[in-house]
Coordinates of C-alpha atoms in Angstrom, one line a residue:
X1 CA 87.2 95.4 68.8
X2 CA 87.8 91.8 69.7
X3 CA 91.0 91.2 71.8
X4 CA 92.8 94.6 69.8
X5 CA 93.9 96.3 73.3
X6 CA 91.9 99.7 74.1
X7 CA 94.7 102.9 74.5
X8 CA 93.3 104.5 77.9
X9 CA 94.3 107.6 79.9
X10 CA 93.5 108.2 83.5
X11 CA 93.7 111.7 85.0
X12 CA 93.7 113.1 89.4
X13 CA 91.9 115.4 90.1
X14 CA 91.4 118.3 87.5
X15 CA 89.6 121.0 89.8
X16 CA 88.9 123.2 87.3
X17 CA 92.3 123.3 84.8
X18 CA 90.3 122.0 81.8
X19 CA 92.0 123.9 79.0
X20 CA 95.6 122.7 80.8
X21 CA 93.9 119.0 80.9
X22 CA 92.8 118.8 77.2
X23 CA 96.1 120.5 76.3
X24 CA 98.2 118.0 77.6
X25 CA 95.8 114.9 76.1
X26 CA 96.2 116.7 72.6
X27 CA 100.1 116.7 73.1
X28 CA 100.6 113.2 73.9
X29 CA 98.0 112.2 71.5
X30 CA 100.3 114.1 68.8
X31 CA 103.3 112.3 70.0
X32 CA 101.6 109.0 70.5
X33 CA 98.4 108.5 68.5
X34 CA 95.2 108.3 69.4
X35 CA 93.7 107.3 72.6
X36 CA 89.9 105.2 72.8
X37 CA 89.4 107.4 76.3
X38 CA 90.3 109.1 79.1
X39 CA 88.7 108.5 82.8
X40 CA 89.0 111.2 85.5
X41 CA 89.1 110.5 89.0
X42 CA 89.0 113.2 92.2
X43 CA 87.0 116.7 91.9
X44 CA 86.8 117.4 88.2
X45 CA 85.3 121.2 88.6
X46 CA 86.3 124.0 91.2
X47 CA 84.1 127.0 92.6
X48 CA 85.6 129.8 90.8
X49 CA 84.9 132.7 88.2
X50 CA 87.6 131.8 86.0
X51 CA 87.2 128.1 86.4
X52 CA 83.4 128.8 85.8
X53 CA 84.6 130.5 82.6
X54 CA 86.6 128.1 81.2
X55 CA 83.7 125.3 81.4
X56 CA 81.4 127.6 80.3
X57 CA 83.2 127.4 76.7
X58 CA 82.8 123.3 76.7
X59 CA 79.4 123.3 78.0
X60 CA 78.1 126.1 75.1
X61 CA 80.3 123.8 72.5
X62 CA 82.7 126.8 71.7
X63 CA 85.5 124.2 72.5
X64 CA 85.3 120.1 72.5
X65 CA 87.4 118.0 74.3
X66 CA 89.9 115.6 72.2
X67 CA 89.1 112.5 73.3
X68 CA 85.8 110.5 75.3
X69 CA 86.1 111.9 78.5
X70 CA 84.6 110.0 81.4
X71 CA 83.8 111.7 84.8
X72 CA 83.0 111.3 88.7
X73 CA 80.9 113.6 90.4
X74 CA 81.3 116.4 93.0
X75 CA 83.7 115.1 96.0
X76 CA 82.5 118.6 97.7
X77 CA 79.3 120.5 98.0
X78 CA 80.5 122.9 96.5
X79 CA 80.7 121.5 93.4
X80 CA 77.6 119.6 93.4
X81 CA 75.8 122.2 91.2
X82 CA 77.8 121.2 88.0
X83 CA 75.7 117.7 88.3
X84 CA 72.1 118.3 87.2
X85 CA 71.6 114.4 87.6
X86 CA 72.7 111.8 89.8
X87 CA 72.6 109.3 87.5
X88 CA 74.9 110.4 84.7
X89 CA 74.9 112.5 81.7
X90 CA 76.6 114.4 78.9
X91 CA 77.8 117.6 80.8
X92 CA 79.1 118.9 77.1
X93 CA 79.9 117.4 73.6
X94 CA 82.5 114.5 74.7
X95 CA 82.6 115.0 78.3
X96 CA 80.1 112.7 80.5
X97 CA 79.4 112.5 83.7
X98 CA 79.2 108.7 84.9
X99 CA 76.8 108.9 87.7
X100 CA 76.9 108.0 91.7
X101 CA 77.6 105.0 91.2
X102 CA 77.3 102.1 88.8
X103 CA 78.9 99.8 86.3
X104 CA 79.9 100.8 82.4
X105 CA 80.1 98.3 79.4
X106 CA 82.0 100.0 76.7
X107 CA 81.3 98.3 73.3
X108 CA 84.6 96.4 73.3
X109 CA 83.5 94.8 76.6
X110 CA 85.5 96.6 78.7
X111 CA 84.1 96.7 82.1
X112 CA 84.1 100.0 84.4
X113 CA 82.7 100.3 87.7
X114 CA 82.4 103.6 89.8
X115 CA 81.7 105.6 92.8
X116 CA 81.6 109.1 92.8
X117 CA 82.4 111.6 96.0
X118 CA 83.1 110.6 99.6
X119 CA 82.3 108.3 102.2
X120 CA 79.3 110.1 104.3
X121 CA 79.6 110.5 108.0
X122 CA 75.8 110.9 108.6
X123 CA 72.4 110.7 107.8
X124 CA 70.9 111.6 105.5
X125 CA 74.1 112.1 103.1
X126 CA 75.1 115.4 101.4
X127 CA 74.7 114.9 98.0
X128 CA 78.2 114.6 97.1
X129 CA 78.8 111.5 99.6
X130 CA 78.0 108.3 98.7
X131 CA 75.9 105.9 101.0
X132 CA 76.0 101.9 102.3
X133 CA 73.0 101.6 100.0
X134 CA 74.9 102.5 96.9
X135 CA 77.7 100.4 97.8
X136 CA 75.3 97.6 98.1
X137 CA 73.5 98.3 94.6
X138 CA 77.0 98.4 93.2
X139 CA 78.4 95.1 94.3
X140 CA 75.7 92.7 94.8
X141 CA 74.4 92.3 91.7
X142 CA 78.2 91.5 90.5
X143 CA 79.0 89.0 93.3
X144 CA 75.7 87.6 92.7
X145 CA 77.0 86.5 89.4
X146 CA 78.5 83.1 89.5
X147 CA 80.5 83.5 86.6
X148 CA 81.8 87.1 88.1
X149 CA 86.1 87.0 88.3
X150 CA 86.5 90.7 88.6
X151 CA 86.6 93.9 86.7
X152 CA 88.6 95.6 84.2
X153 CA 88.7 99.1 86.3
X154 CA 87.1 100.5 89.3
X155 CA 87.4 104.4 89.8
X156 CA 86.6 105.9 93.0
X157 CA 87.3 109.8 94.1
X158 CA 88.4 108.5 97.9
X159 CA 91.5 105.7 98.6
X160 CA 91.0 102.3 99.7
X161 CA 91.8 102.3 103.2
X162 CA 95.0 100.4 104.0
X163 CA 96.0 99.8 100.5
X164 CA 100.1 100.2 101.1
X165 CA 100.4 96.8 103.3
X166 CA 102.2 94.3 102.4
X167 CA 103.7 97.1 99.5
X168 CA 105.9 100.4 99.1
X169 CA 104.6 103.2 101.2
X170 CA 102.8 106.7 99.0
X171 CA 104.1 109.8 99.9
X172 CA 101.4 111.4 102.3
X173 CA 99.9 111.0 106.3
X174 CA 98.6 107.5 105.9
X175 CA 96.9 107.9 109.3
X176 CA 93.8 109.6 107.9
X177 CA 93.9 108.5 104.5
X178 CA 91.2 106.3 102.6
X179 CA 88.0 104.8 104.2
X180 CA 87.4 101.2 104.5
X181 CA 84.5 100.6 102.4
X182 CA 86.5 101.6 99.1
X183 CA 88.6 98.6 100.4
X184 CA 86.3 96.5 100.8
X185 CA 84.3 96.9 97.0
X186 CA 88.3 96.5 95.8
X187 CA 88.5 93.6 97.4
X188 CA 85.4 92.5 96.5
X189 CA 85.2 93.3 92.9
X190 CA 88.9 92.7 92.2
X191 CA 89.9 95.2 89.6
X192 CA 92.8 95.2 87.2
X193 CA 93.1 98.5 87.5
X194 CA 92.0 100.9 90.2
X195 CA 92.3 104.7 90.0
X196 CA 92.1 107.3 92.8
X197 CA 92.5 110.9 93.6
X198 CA 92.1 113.6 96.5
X199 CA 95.2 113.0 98.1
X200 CA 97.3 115.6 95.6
X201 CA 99.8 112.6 95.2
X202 CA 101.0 110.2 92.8
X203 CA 101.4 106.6 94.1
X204 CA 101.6 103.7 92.1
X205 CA 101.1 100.5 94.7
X206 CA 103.2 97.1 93.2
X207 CA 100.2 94.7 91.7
X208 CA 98.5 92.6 94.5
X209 CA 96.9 89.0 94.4
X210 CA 93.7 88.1 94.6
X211 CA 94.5 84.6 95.2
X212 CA 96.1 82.7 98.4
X213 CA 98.9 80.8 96.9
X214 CA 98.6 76.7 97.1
X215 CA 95.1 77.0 98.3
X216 CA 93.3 79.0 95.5
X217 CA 93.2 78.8 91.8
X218 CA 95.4 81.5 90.4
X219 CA 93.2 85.0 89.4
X220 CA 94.2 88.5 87.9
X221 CA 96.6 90.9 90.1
X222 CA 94.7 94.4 90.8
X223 CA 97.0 97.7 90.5
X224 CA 96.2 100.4 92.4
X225 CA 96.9 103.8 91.3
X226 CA 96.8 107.5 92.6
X227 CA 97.2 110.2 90.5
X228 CA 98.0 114.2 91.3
X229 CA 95.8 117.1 90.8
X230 CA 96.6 118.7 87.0
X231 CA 99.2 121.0 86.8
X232 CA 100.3 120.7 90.2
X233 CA 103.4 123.0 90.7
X234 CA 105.9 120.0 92.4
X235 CA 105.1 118.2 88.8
X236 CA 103.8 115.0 90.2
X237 CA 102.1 112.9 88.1
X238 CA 98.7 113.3 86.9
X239 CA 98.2 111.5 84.2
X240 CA 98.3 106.9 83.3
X241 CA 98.7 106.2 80.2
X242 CA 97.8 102.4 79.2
X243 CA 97.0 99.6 77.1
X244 CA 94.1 96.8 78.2
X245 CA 92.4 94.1 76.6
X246 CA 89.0 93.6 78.3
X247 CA 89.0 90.4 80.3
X248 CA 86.4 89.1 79.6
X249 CA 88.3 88.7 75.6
X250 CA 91.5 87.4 77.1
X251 CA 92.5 84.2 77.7
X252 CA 92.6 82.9 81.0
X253 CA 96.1 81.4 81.0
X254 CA 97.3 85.1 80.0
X255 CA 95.0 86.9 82.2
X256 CA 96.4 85.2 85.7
X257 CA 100.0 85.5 85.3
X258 CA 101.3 87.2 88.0
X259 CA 104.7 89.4 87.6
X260 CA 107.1 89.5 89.8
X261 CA 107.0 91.8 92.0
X262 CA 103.8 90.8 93.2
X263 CA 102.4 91.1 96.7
X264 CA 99.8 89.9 99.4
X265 CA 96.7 91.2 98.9
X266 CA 96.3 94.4 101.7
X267 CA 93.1 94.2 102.4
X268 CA 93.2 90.2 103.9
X269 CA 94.6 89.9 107.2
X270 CA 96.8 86.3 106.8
X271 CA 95.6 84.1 109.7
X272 CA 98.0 81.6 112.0
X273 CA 96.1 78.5 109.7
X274 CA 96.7 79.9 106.2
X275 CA 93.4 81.2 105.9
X276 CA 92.5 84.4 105.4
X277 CA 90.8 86.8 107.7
X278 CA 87.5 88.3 106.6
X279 CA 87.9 91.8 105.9
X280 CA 85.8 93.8 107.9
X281 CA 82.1 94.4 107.1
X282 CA 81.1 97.8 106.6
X283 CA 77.7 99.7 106.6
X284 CA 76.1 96.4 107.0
X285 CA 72.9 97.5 108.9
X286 CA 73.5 95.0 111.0
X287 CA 71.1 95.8 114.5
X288 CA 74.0 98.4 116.6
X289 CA 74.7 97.1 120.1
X290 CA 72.9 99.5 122.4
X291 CA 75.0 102.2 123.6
X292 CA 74.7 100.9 127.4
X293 CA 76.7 97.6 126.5
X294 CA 80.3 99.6 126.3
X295 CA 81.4 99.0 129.7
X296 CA 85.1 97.5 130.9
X297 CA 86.3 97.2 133.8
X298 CA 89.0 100.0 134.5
X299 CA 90.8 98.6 137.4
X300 CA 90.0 96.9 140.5
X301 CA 90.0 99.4 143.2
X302 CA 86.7 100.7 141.3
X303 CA 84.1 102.1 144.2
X304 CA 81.1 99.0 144.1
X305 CA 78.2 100.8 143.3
X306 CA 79.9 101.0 139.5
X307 CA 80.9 97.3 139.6
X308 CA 77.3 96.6 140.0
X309 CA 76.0 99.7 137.5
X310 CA 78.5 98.3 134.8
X311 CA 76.8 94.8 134.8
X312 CA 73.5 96.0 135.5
X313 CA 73.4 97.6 131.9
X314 CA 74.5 94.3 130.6
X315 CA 71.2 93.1 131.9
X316 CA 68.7 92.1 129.2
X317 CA 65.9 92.0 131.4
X318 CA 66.5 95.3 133.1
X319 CA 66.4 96.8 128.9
X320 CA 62.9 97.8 129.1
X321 CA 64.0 100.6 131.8
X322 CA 66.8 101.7 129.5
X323 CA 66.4 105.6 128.6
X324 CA 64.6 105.9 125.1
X325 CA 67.8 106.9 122.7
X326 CA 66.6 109.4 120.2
X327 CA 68.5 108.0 117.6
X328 CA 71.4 105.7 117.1
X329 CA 74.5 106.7 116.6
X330 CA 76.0 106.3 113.2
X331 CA 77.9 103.0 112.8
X332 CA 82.2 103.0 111.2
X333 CA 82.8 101.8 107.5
X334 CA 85.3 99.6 108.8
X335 CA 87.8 99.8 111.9
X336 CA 87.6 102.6 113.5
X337 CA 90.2 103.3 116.7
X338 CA 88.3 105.4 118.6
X339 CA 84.9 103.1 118.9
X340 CA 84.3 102.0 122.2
X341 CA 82.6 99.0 120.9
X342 CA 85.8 98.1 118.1
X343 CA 88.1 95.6 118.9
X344 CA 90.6 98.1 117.9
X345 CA 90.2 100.6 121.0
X346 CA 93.6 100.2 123.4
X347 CA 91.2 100.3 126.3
X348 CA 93.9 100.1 128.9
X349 CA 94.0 103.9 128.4
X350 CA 90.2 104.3 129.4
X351 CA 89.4 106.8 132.2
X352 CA 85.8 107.4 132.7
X353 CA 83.2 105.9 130.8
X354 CA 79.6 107.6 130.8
X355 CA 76.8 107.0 128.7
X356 CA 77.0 108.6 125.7
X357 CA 80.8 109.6 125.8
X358 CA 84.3 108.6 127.3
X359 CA 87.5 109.9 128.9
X360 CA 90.7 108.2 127.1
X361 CA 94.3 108.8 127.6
X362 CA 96.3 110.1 124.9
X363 CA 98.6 107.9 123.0
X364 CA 101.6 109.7 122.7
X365 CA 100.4 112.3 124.8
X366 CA 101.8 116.0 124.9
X367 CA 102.2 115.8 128.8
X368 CA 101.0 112.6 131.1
X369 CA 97.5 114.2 131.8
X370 CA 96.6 115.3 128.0
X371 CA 93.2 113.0 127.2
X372 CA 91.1 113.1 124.9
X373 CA 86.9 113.4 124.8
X374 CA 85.1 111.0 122.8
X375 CA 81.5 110.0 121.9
X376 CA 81.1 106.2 122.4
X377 CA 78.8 105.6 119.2
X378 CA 80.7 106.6 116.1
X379 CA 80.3 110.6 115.6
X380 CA 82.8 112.5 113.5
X381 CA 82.9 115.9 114.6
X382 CA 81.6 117.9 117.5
X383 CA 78.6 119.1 115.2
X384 CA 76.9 116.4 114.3
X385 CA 76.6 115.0 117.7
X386 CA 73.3 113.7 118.9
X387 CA 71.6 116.7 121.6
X388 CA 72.1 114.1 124.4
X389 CA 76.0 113.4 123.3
X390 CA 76.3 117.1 123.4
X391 CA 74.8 117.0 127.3
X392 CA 77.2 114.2 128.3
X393 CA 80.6 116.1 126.3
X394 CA 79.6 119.1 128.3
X395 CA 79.8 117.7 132.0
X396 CA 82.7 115.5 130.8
X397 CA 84.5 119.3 129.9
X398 CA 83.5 120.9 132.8
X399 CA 84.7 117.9 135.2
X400 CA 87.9 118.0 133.8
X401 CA 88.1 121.7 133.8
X402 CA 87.5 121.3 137.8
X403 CA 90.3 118.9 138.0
X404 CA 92.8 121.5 135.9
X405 CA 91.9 124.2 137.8
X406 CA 92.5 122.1 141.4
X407 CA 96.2 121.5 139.9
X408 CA 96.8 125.2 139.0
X409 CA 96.3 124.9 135.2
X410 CA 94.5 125.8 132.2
X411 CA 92.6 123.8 130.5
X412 CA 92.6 124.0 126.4
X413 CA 90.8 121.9 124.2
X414 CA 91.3 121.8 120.5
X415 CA 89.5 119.6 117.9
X416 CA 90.4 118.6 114.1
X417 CA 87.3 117.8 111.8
X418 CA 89.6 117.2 108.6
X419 CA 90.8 113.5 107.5
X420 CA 90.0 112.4 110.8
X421 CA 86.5 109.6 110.9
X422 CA 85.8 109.9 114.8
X423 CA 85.4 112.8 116.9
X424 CA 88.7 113.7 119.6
X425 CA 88.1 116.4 121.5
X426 CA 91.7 116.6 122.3
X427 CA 92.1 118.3 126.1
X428 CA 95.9 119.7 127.0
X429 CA 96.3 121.0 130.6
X430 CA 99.4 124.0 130.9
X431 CA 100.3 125.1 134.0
X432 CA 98.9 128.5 134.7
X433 CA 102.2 130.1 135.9
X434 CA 103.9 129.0 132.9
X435 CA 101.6 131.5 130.7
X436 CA 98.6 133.0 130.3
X437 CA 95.1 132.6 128.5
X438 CA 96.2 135.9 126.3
X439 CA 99.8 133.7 125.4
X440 CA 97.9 131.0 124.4
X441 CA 95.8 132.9 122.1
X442 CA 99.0 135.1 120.5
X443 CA 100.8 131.9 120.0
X444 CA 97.7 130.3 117.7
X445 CA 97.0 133.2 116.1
X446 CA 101.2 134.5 115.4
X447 CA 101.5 130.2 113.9
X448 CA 98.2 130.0 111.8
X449 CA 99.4 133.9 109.9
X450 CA 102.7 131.8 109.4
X451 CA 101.1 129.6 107.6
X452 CA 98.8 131.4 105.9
X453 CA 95.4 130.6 107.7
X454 CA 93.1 133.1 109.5
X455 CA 92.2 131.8 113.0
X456 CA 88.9 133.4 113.4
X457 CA 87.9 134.2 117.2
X458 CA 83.9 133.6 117.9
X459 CA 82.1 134.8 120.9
X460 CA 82.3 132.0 124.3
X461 CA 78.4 130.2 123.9
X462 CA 78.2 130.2 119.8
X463 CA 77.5 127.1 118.7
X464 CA 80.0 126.0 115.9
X465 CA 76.8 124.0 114.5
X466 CA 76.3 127.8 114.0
X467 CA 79.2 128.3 111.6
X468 CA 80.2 125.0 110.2
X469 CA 77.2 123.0 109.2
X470 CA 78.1 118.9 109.1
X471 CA 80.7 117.7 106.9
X472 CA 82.4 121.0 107.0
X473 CA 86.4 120.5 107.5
X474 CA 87.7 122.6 110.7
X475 CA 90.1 123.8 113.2
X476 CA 89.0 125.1 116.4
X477 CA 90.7 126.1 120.2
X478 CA 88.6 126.4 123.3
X479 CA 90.6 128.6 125.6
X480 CA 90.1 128.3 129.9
X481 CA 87.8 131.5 129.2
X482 CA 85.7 130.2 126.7
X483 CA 86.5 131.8 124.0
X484 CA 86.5 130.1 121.2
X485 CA 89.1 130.7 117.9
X486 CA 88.0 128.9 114.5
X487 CA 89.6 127.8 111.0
X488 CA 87.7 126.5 107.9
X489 CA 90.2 124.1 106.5
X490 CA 90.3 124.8 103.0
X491 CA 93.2 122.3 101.8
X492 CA 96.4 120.7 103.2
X493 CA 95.7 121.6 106.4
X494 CA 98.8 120.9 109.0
X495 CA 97.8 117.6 110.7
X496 CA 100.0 118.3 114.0
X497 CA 99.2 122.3 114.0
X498 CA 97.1 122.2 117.6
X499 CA 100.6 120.5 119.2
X500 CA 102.8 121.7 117.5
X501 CA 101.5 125.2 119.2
X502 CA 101.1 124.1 122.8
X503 CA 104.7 122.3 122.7
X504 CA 106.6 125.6 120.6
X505 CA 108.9 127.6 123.0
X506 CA 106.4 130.1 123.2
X507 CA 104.0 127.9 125.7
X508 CA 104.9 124.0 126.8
X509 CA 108.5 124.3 125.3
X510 CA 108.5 121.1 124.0
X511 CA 109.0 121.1 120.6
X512 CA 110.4 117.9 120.3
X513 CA 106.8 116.0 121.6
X514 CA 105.0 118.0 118.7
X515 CA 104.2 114.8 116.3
X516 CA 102.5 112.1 118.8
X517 CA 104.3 109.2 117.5
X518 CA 108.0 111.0 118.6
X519 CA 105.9 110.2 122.1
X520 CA 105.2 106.2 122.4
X521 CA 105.3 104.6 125.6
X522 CA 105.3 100.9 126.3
X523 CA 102.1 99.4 127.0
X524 CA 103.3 99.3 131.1
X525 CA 103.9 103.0 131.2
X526 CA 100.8 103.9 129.4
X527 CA 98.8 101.5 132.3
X528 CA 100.7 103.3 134.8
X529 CA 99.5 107.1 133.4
X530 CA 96.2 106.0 133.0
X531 CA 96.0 104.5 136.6
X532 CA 97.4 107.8 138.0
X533 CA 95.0 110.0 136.0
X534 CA 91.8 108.1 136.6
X535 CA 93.0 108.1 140.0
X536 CA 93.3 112.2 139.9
X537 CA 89.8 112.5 138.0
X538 CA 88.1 110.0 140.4
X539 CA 86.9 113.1 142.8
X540 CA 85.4 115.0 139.5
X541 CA 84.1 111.8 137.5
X542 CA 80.3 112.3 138.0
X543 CA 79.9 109.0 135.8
X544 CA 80.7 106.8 138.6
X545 CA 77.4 108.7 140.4
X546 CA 75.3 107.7 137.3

C-alpha cells in the first residue's frame, strides 16, 4: 500500500452487542467509505443467552461482519470459554481473535502490538490475566532491536497506570484505575496510538512526547485513547475513527513533528538535573527482600526488647534461624501504597508491625482511631493470603477488637476487593451506646437495596475463600458478632459505599467525612493520631512480644 494511509476504527468494550457494533460500522462506512479494519479493545463477549445467541449467528456464518475485525481476549473468567486458543484465531468469517499477547504485521507494514485481559494478582494466573512473562516475551525482542523507534498501535484491555499527568483529567476514580505494567510497555514501546477499555469512559489524553526536549533527538508523540462500552445509554463514545500511514513508510521529518498541544511524557518522573527518572520496574523477578527486613522505627519511647528484635532481623548472620516462609509473597507491578517495603508507604502512620502483617492509620480516617489491616508482602484480597498471613491478620483483629471493647465500642471491619491492588482490611470503631450491632446491619442492608445490590449475610467462621475463589471482585462487613454480610461486585460498584454507611445519620452521623479525601490532615496531625493510637494499642499489640 506504500505510504497510501490505512482508514482504521477502534471500538471499547463490546460485551456482547455485536449486531449494534457491526450496525454502526455499516452506517459510517455508508457515509464515509470503506474502512481497511477495525480493532476492539475491553471484553468483546458477555455471559448471556441472548448475547450467546447473537454470536452464535457469526460463528455458524449466518451473518459476517463488514469489515476485518481484530480482537482481545477474555478480561473475565467468565468469558474465557469463547477463546479455544491462547494464541489467536479466526473465531468466525472476519472476526479474529489476536492472541495473549504479541505483535501483528499487517501487509502494508503497519505494526500492532497487544495484550489481552488483566494484570494477575497471583500465581498461577487465571487464564484471562496476563503474566510478567508475557510482558517480557512482548517487549524484549522489540527493545532488543537497535533499529526499534516505536509502534504504530498498542491495544491493551486495562489503562496505563498514571496516564493523565502532566494532561487533562478522564472522567472516572483515577485512584484505582490502570496498573503500572501497561505503563511501563507504553513507555517502552512508544506507540502512536494506544487504545484502551474497561473503564465504561471515553477519554482522549492530549499527545505526549517521547523525547526530553534539548537533550534528545526529537521522536513520534503517542495518543492515548479510551473508548466506552457499545451502546452505552449516557452516549459516550465508543468508537475512533482514523487515518495512519505505517511508520515505518513515513518520513522521519514528518513522523516527529510534534503539535501543539503537546505534553510531558506521564510515565517519566522529571528529575532536579533534567534527567529523567526511571519509571519503575515491574515483575522483574528480581530476588524479594525477606519479609523480616520491613521494620521502622515507630517512635522513641518503644519498650527495648523491640529496638533490639527490629535490628536483630536485620541480621544476616542470624538468617539461617529465620522461620522457613512457605512461599513468598507476590511482588507489585509498579508502586504500590500500601507495600511496607515501597518507598511510597507514609510510614509515619505505622502502628504495629508483625511479621507477616501491619497496623496503619487511616489517611483521611472516618474517626481518629479508624486503621486499617494490611499484609506486608503484596496480597490483594483477604483470599488469597498465604495460611500464615491469615494467622498473623487474625491476632492482629482480635487485639484490636480487645482495645474496642476496653473503650466501649464496636468494632466493624469492612474490605473492598474491586479496583483496589493491595489488601485493606479497613477497621472503624462506633461507640456502642451510639447504636447497636442490629443498626449496623439494617443500615448496610436498607443502602445496598438503594442501590440495587443484595448484601448477602453468611454464617460467623465461613471462610470467604469459600464463596469468592481469588480474583473474584467483593464487598464484605464483619460485624462485633461475627457475622459476616457479602456482595459480589458485579459492575460499578460504589467506591466510598463501606463509609458512606458508617458516617450516614443512621450510625456515625457524619456524612460529611464519607469520601476520605474531604478528611486530610497535615502531616503533624496525622503524627500526633498515630502516636496516640499506638499509644492506646501498646497494651493489646502482641507484636512487641514476638
Amino acid at each position: 500500500m506504500g505510504d497510501k494511509p490505512l482508514r482504521v476504527l477502534a471500538c471499547g468494550d463490546v460485551e456482547g452487542r455485536i449486531n449494534a457494533l457491526f450496525n454502526r460500522v455499516n452506517a459510517i462506512q455508508k457515509k464515509s467509505g470503506q474502512f481497511d479494519l477495525l480493532l476492539c479493545v475491553g471484553e468483546f463477549f458477555v455471559n448471556s443467552p441472548e448475547a450467546e445467541a447473537e454470536w452464535e449467528a457469526y460463528k455458524s456464518g449466518a451473518k459476517k461482519a463488514p469489515i476485518h475485525t481484530y480482537i482481545l481476549g477474555a478480561a473475565s473468567q467468565e468469558t474465557v470459554k469463547y477463546f479455544p486458543n491462547s494464541d489467536g484465531c479466526e473465531l468466525a468469517e472476519n472476526i479474529t481473535y489476536l492472541g495473549r499477547r504479541g505483535i501483528f504485521t499487517g501487509a502494508s507494514g503497519l505494526q500492532i502490538a497487544y495484550v489481552s485481559g488483566r494484570e494477575a494478582q497471583q500465581e498461577p494466573a487465571p487464564s484471562h490475566c496476563f503474566t510478567s512473562k508475557d510482558i517480557t516475551a512482548l517487549v524484549a525482542p522489540l527493545l532488543s532491536n537497535s533499529k526499534f523507534r516505536g509502534l504504530d498501535i498498542l491495544l491493551t484491555s486495562q489503562w496505563p497506570r498514571g496516564v493523565w499527568q502532566y494532561g487533562n483529567s478522564p472522567e472516572t476514580d483515577t485512584k484505582f484505575c490502570g496498573v503500572s505494567s501497561i505503563a511501563d510497555i507504553a513507555d517502552k514501546l512508544k506507540p502512536r496510538y494506544h487504545f484502551a477499555g474497561l473503564e465504561a469512559v471515553h477519554y482522549e489524553r492530549l499527545p505526549y512526547r517521547n523525547h526530553v526536549v534539548l537533550q534528545e533527538n526529537a521522536q513520534h508523540v503517542s495518543r492515548f485513547i479510551a473508548l466506552a462500552t457499545v451502546n452505552n445509554p449516557a452516549k459516550k463514545k465508543y468508537l475512533y475513527a482514523f487515518n495512519i500511514v505505517p511508520m515505518k513508510n513515513m518520513d522521519p521529518a514528518e513522523l516527529v513533528k510534534q503539535p501543539q498541544d503537546v505534553t510531558e511524557n506521564p510515565y517519566r518522573k522529571p528529575m532536579k538535573d533534567g534527567k529523567k527518572e526511571k519509571p519503575p520496574p515491574f515483575m522483574t523477578g528480581a530476588e524479594e527482600e525477606p519479609v523480616s527486613q520491613f521494620f521502622f522505627d515507630l517512635g522513641q519511647n518503644k519498650p527495648q526488647h523491640q529496638q533490639r528484635h527490629g535490628r536483630k532481623r536485620q541480621t544476616d548472620g542470624d538468617r539461617p534461624n529465620y522461620p522457613k516462609q512457605p512461599r513468598k509473597p507476590p511482588q507489585p507491578t509498579g508502586p504500590c501504597w500500601f507495600c511496607l517495603a515501597s518507598p511510597e508507604v507514609e510510614k509515619h502512620l505505622v502502628i504495629s508491625i508483625g511479621t507477616h502483617c501491619y497496623m496503619a492509620l487511616a489517611k483521611g480516617g472516618l474517626t481518629p482511631d479508624h486503621v486499617l489491616l494490611l499484609p506486608i508482602g503484596h496480597y490483594q484480597s483477604v483470599v488469597d493470603l498465604a495460611s500464615e498471613v491469615v494467622e498473623e491478620m487474625e491476632k492482629y483483629k482480635s487485639a484490636i477488637k480487645k482495645l474496642c471493647k476496653s473503650r466501649g465500642q464496636r468494632c466493624i471491619l469492612f474490605e473492598r476487593n474491586y479496583r483496589s491492588q493491595h489488601l485493606q482490611l479497613q477497621v472503624v470503631p462506633v461507640l456502642m451506646e451510639k447504636c447497636s450491632t442490629e443498626d449496623i446491619k439494617e443500615a448496610f442492608m436498607i443502602q445496598a437495596e438503594e442501590q440495587q445490590m443484595e448484601l448477602m449475610e453468611i454464617p460467623a467462621h465461613t471462610d470467604l475463600k469459600q464463596i469468592a475463589p481469588p480474583g473474584t471482585p467483593y464487598f464484605y462487613v464483619e460485624l462485633d458478632t461475627g457475622e459476616k454480610l457479602f456482595y459480589r461486585i458485579k459492575k460499578n460498584f460504589p467506591l466510598q459505599f463501606g463509609r458512606e454507611v458508617l458516617a450516614s445519620e443512621a450510625l456515625l452521623n457524619i456524612p460529611m467525612r464519607a469520601d476520605w479525601r474531604e478528611c486530610k490532615c497535615t502531616k503533624e496531625e496525622e503524627e500526633d493520631q498515630a502516636k496516640q493510637m499506638r499509644s492506646n494499642f501498646q497494651p493489646f499489640d502482641f507484636a512487641l512480644d514476638d
